[in-house]
Short mmCIF file of C-alpha atoms in Angstrom, two decimals:
data_model
loop_
_atom_site.label_atom_id
_atom_site.label_comp_id
_atom_site.label_asym_id
_atom_site.label_seq_id
_atom_site.Cartn_x
_atom_site.Cartn_y
_atom_site.Cartn_z
CA MET Z 3 3.66 -23.34 -7.60
CA PRO Z 4 5.99 -24.54 -4.75
CA THR Z 5 6.72 -22.27 -1.94
CA ILE Z 6 9.49 -21.77 0.24
CA PRO Z 7 9.08 -21.99 3.88
CA MET Z 8 9.32 -18.80 5.82
CA PRO Z 9 10.72 -18.18 9.42
CA SER Z 10 7.88 -18.01 11.87
CA ASP Z 11 8.65 -14.46 12.59
CA LEU Z 12 8.90 -13.17 9.39
CA SER Z 13 5.55 -14.90 8.27
CA THR Z 14 3.85 -13.06 11.27
CA LEU Z 15 5.73 -9.77 10.52
CA LEU Z 16 4.61 -9.97 6.83
CA MET Z 17 0.88 -10.66 7.84
CA VAL Z 18 0.78 -7.82 10.38
CA MET Z 19 2.22 -5.38 7.85
CA ASP Z 20 -0.35 -6.50 5.30
CA LEU Z 21 -3.04 -6.03 7.81
CA ILE Z 22 -1.89 -2.35 8.99
CA GLY Z 23 -1.21 -1.55 5.07
CA VAL Z 24 -4.88 -2.56 4.47
CA PHE Z 25 -6.08 -0.35 7.32
CA VAL Z 26 -3.85 2.87 6.45
CA PHE Z 27 -4.46 2.62 2.66
CA GLY Z 28 -8.27 1.97 3.49
CA LEU Z 29 -8.30 5.51 5.50
CA SER Z 30 -6.64 7.09 2.60
CA GLY Z 31 -9.11 5.84 0.40
CA GLY Z 32 -12.08 6.91 2.88
CA THR Z 33 -10.62 10.07 3.53
CA LEU Z 34 -10.69 10.96 -0.16
CA ALA Z 35 -14.28 9.87 -0.72
CA VAL Z 36 -15.42 12.28 2.05
CA ARG Z 37 -13.37 14.84 0.49
CA LYS Z 38 -15.23 14.16 -2.66
CA ARG Z 39 -18.60 14.27 -0.77
CA LEU Z 40 -19.70 10.59 -1.44
CA ASP Z 41 -22.25 9.01 0.93
CA ILE Z 42 -21.48 6.02 3.30
CA PHE Z 43 -21.36 3.56 0.65
CA GLY Z 44 -19.12 5.40 -1.60
CA VAL Z 45 -16.75 5.85 1.44
CA LEU Z 46 -16.69 2.21 1.93
CA VAL Z 47 -16.16 1.38 -1.68
CA LEU Z 48 -13.28 3.45 -2.01
CA SER Z 49 -11.95 2.01 1.41
CA LEU Z 50 -12.20 -1.56 0.06
CA ALA Z 51 -10.68 -0.62 -3.27
CA ALA Z 52 -7.62 1.17 -1.95
CA ALA Z 53 -6.95 -1.39 0.61
CA LEU Z 54 -7.45 -4.55 -1.18
CA ALA Z 55 -6.75 -4.13 -4.93
CA GLY Z 56 -2.92 -4.39 -5.03
CA GLY Z 57 -3.20 -7.46 -2.77
CA VAL Z 58 -5.56 -9.10 -5.01
CA PHE Z 59 -3.60 -8.48 -8.14
CA ARG Z 60 -0.37 -9.75 -6.40
CA ASP Z 61 -1.97 -12.90 -5.07
CA LEU Z 62 -3.93 -13.96 -8.46
CA LEU Z 63 -0.28 -13.39 -10.36
CA ILE Z 64 1.59 -15.66 -8.00
CA GLY Z 65 -1.39 -18.13 -7.90
CA ALA Z 66 -2.18 -17.84 -4.07
CA VAL Z 67 -5.85 -18.17 -4.59
CA PRO Z 68 -8.35 -17.43 -3.44
CA PRO Z 69 -6.69 -14.24 -2.54
CA ALA Z 70 -5.69 -13.54 0.94
CA SER Z 71 -8.33 -10.82 1.44
CA LEU Z 72 -11.02 -13.29 0.41
CA ARG Z 73 -9.66 -16.39 2.59
CA ASP Z 74 -8.86 -14.10 5.68
CA GLU Z 75 -11.77 -11.85 6.70
CA ARG Z 76 -9.40 -9.67 8.77
CA TYR Z 77 -8.32 -8.04 5.73
CA LEU Z 78 -12.21 -7.17 4.96
CA LEU Z 79 -12.74 -6.22 8.16
CA ALA Z 80 -9.63 -4.02 8.55
CA ALA Z 81 -10.68 -2.30 5.11
CA LEU Z 82 -14.33 -1.70 6.24
CA ALA Z 83 -13.16 -0.45 9.67
CA ALA Z 84 -10.90 1.95 8.26
CA GLY Z 85 -13.70 3.33 5.90
CA PHE Z 86 -15.84 4.04 8.96
CA VAL Z 87 -13.03 5.48 10.53
CA ALA Z 88 -12.85 8.11 7.74
CA PHE Z 89 -16.57 8.49 7.69
CA PHE Z 90 -17.14 9.50 11.21
CA PHE Z 91 -13.53 10.92 12.00
CA HIS Z 92 -12.55 12.60 8.93
CA ARG Z 93 -12.26 15.93 10.60
CA PRO Z 94 -9.49 15.26 13.25
CA ILE Z 95 -7.59 13.06 10.49
CA ASN Z 96 -7.49 16.29 8.16
CA ARG Z 97 -6.00 18.19 10.93
CA LEU Z 98 -2.74 16.32 10.38
CA GLY Z 99 -2.10 18.11 7.20
CA LYS Z 100 -2.13 16.51 3.89
CA PRO Z 101 -3.74 13.12 5.36
CA VAL Z 102 -4.19 11.47 2.23
CA MET Z 103 -0.31 11.82 1.22
CA VAL Z 104 0.84 10.51 4.71
CA LEU Z 105 -1.48 7.68 4.94
CA ASP Z 106 -0.70 6.79 1.04
CA ALA Z 107 2.95 6.96 2.10
CA ALA Z 108 2.70 4.52 4.88
CA GLY Z 109 0.52 2.12 3.24
CA LEU Z 110 3.03 2.34 0.31
CA GLY Z 111 5.90 1.10 2.35
CA LEU Z 112 3.86 -1.50 4.22
CA PHE Z 113 2.76 -3.04 1.01
CA ALA Z 114 5.99 -2.84 -0.78
CA VAL Z 115 7.70 -4.70 1.92
CA ALA Z 116 4.87 -7.31 2.42
CA GLY Z 117 4.59 -7.61 -1.39
CA CYS Z 118 7.98 -8.42 -2.23
CA GLY Z 119 8.35 -10.84 0.91
CA LYS Z 120 5.37 -13.04 -0.39
CA ALA Z 121 6.47 -12.74 -3.84
CA LEU Z 122 9.99 -13.99 -2.61
CA ALA Z 123 8.26 -16.67 -0.59
CA PHE Z 124 6.77 -18.17 -3.31
CA GLY Z 125 9.78 -18.49 -5.06
CA LEU Z 126 10.31 -15.88 -7.54
CA ALA Z 127 13.40 -14.34 -8.81
CA PRO Z 128 14.36 -10.85 -7.62
CA LEU Z 129 13.29 -8.81 -10.46
CA PRO Z 130 9.78 -10.17 -10.63
CA ALA Z 131 9.53 -10.18 -6.92
CA ALA Z 132 10.48 -6.34 -7.04
CA LEU Z 133 7.71 -5.74 -9.87
CA LEU Z 134 5.19 -7.59 -8.04
CA ALA Z 135 6.17 -5.41 -4.82
CA VAL Z 136 5.32 -2.17 -6.93
CA LEU Z 137 2.22 -3.75 -8.05
CA THR Z 138 1.08 -4.40 -4.26
CA ALA Z 139 2.01 -1.01 -3.21
CA CYS Z 140 0.67 1.04 -5.90
CA GLY Z 141 -2.66 -1.21 -7.24
CA GLY Z 142 -4.86 0.07 -4.49
CA GLY Z 143 -4.02 3.82 -5.07
CA VAL Z 144 -4.62 3.25 -8.77
CA MET Z 145 -8.00 1.96 -8.06
CA ARG Z 146 -8.76 4.38 -5.41
CA ASP Z 147 -7.67 7.47 -7.75
CA LEU Z 148 -9.55 6.15 -11.10
CA LEU Z 149 -12.89 5.52 -8.91
CA VAL Z 150 -13.01 9.09 -8.34
CA ALA Z 151 -11.71 10.42 -11.84
CA GLU Z 152 -8.49 11.19 -10.88
CA VAL Z 153 -5.10 10.57 -12.72
CA PRO Z 154 -3.45 7.88 -10.38
CA ARG Z 155 -0.61 9.62 -8.58
CA VAL Z 156 1.75 6.80 -9.55
CA LEU Z 157 1.48 8.50 -13.26
CA CYS Z 158 1.81 11.98 -12.37
CA GLU Z 159 3.17 12.89 -8.95
CA GLU Z 160 6.39 12.83 -7.29
CA ILE Z 161 8.41 9.66 -6.54
CA TYR Z 162 5.86 7.23 -5.93
CA ALA Z 163 6.46 3.75 -7.61
CA MET Z 164 10.39 4.46 -7.33
CA ALA Z 165 9.79 4.68 -3.39
CA ALA Z 166 8.06 1.37 -3.51
CA LEU Z 167 10.76 0.03 -5.63
CA LEU Z 168 13.34 1.14 -3.14
CA GLY Z 169 11.75 -1.13 -0.26
CA ALA Z 170 11.56 -3.86 -2.59
CA ILE Z 171 15.46 -3.64 -3.18
CA ILE Z 172 16.45 -3.24 0.41
CA VAL Z 173 14.24 -6.55 1.07
CA ILE Z 174 16.16 -8.34 -1.84
CA ALA Z 175 19.41 -6.97 -0.59
CA GLY Z 176 18.79 -8.28 3.14
CA GLN Z 177 17.76 -11.67 1.77
CA ASN Z 178 20.86 -12.11 -0.40
CA LEU Z 179 23.18 -10.77 2.34
CA GLY Z 180 21.60 -13.17 4.80
CA LEU Z 181 20.61 -10.21 7.22
CA PRO Z 182 17.95 -10.72 9.93
CA PRO Z 183 14.57 -10.45 7.66
CA VAL Z 184 12.41 -8.71 10.64
CA PRO Z 185 14.80 -5.61 10.80
CA VAL Z 186 15.06 -5.53 6.84
CA ALA Z 187 11.43 -5.51 6.63
CA VAL Z 188 11.09 -2.80 9.11
CA ALA Z 189 13.88 -0.59 7.45
CA GLY Z 190 12.49 -1.29 3.86
CA ALA Z 191 8.85 -0.08 4.92
CA THR Z 192 10.23 2.96 6.90
CA ALA Z 193 12.88 4.01 3.46
CA VAL Z 194 9.73 4.08 1.64
CA PHE Z 195 7.62 6.20 3.79
CA VAL Z 196 10.45 8.54 4.10
CA LEU Z 197 11.68 8.97 0.56
CA ARG Z 198 7.76 9.49 -0.56
CA VAL Z 199 6.93 12.06 2.30
CA VAL Z 200 10.33 13.97 1.59
CA SER Z 201 9.93 14.01 -2.16
CA VAL Z 202 6.34 15.44 -1.69
CA LEU Z 203 7.66 18.24 0.46
CA ARG Z 204 10.81 18.98 -1.39
CA GLY Z 205 8.84 18.72 -4.79
CA TRP Z 206 11.04 16.03 -6.16
CA SER Z 207 9.90 13.90 -9.05
CA ALA Z 208 10.92 11.33 -11.44
CA PRO Z 209 12.54 12.37 -14.81
CA ARG Z 210 10.31 13.23 -17.49
CA ALA Z 211 10.99 13.43 -21.45
CA PRO Z 212 13.31 16.47 -22.33
CA GLY Z 213 11.31 19.65 -23.77
CA THR Z 214 7.88 18.61 -21.92
#
């Protein structure tokens, strides 16, 4: 599949956001594993799953193979580092209050923007790019929750996938309007994080079927 060359500053930003998202989601997975009293192996497995699953799904669907996490060892190193940080420093992390939710919200924003940007760079139309952004952002969290036998947050909690979709919409709108890509990417990630955190604090949720 032909790709559209990205400006070097945007390409670098997407890489940085991807790696930070890997570390943050890895922390969320590792922190949840510690809470579930898993051993060091379980903590690392959950960190890897949370950090890398969404990006792997995205890359396979757009034909970017092998996936970035297998071509660039920095992804694996970031995910493993997050697992070790969660294992050894879970007490100070837990003092943050709702650590999994906060880390999850940060990773959600970073992955939504990076996923949308990469999908657009591979020539996808806006709607498929937005769907891939949501998959990138939510895939790791779904895998993390399933591995500890929890219903994935994207299916039952407050605004989650919709927050990721907001980030994708901002990126797509910015590109269509010809706005500078770096500020647009930062704005998109920030909007996702704020919406996700506020929705939890305020108890907002997506609409449910009437009478349920």
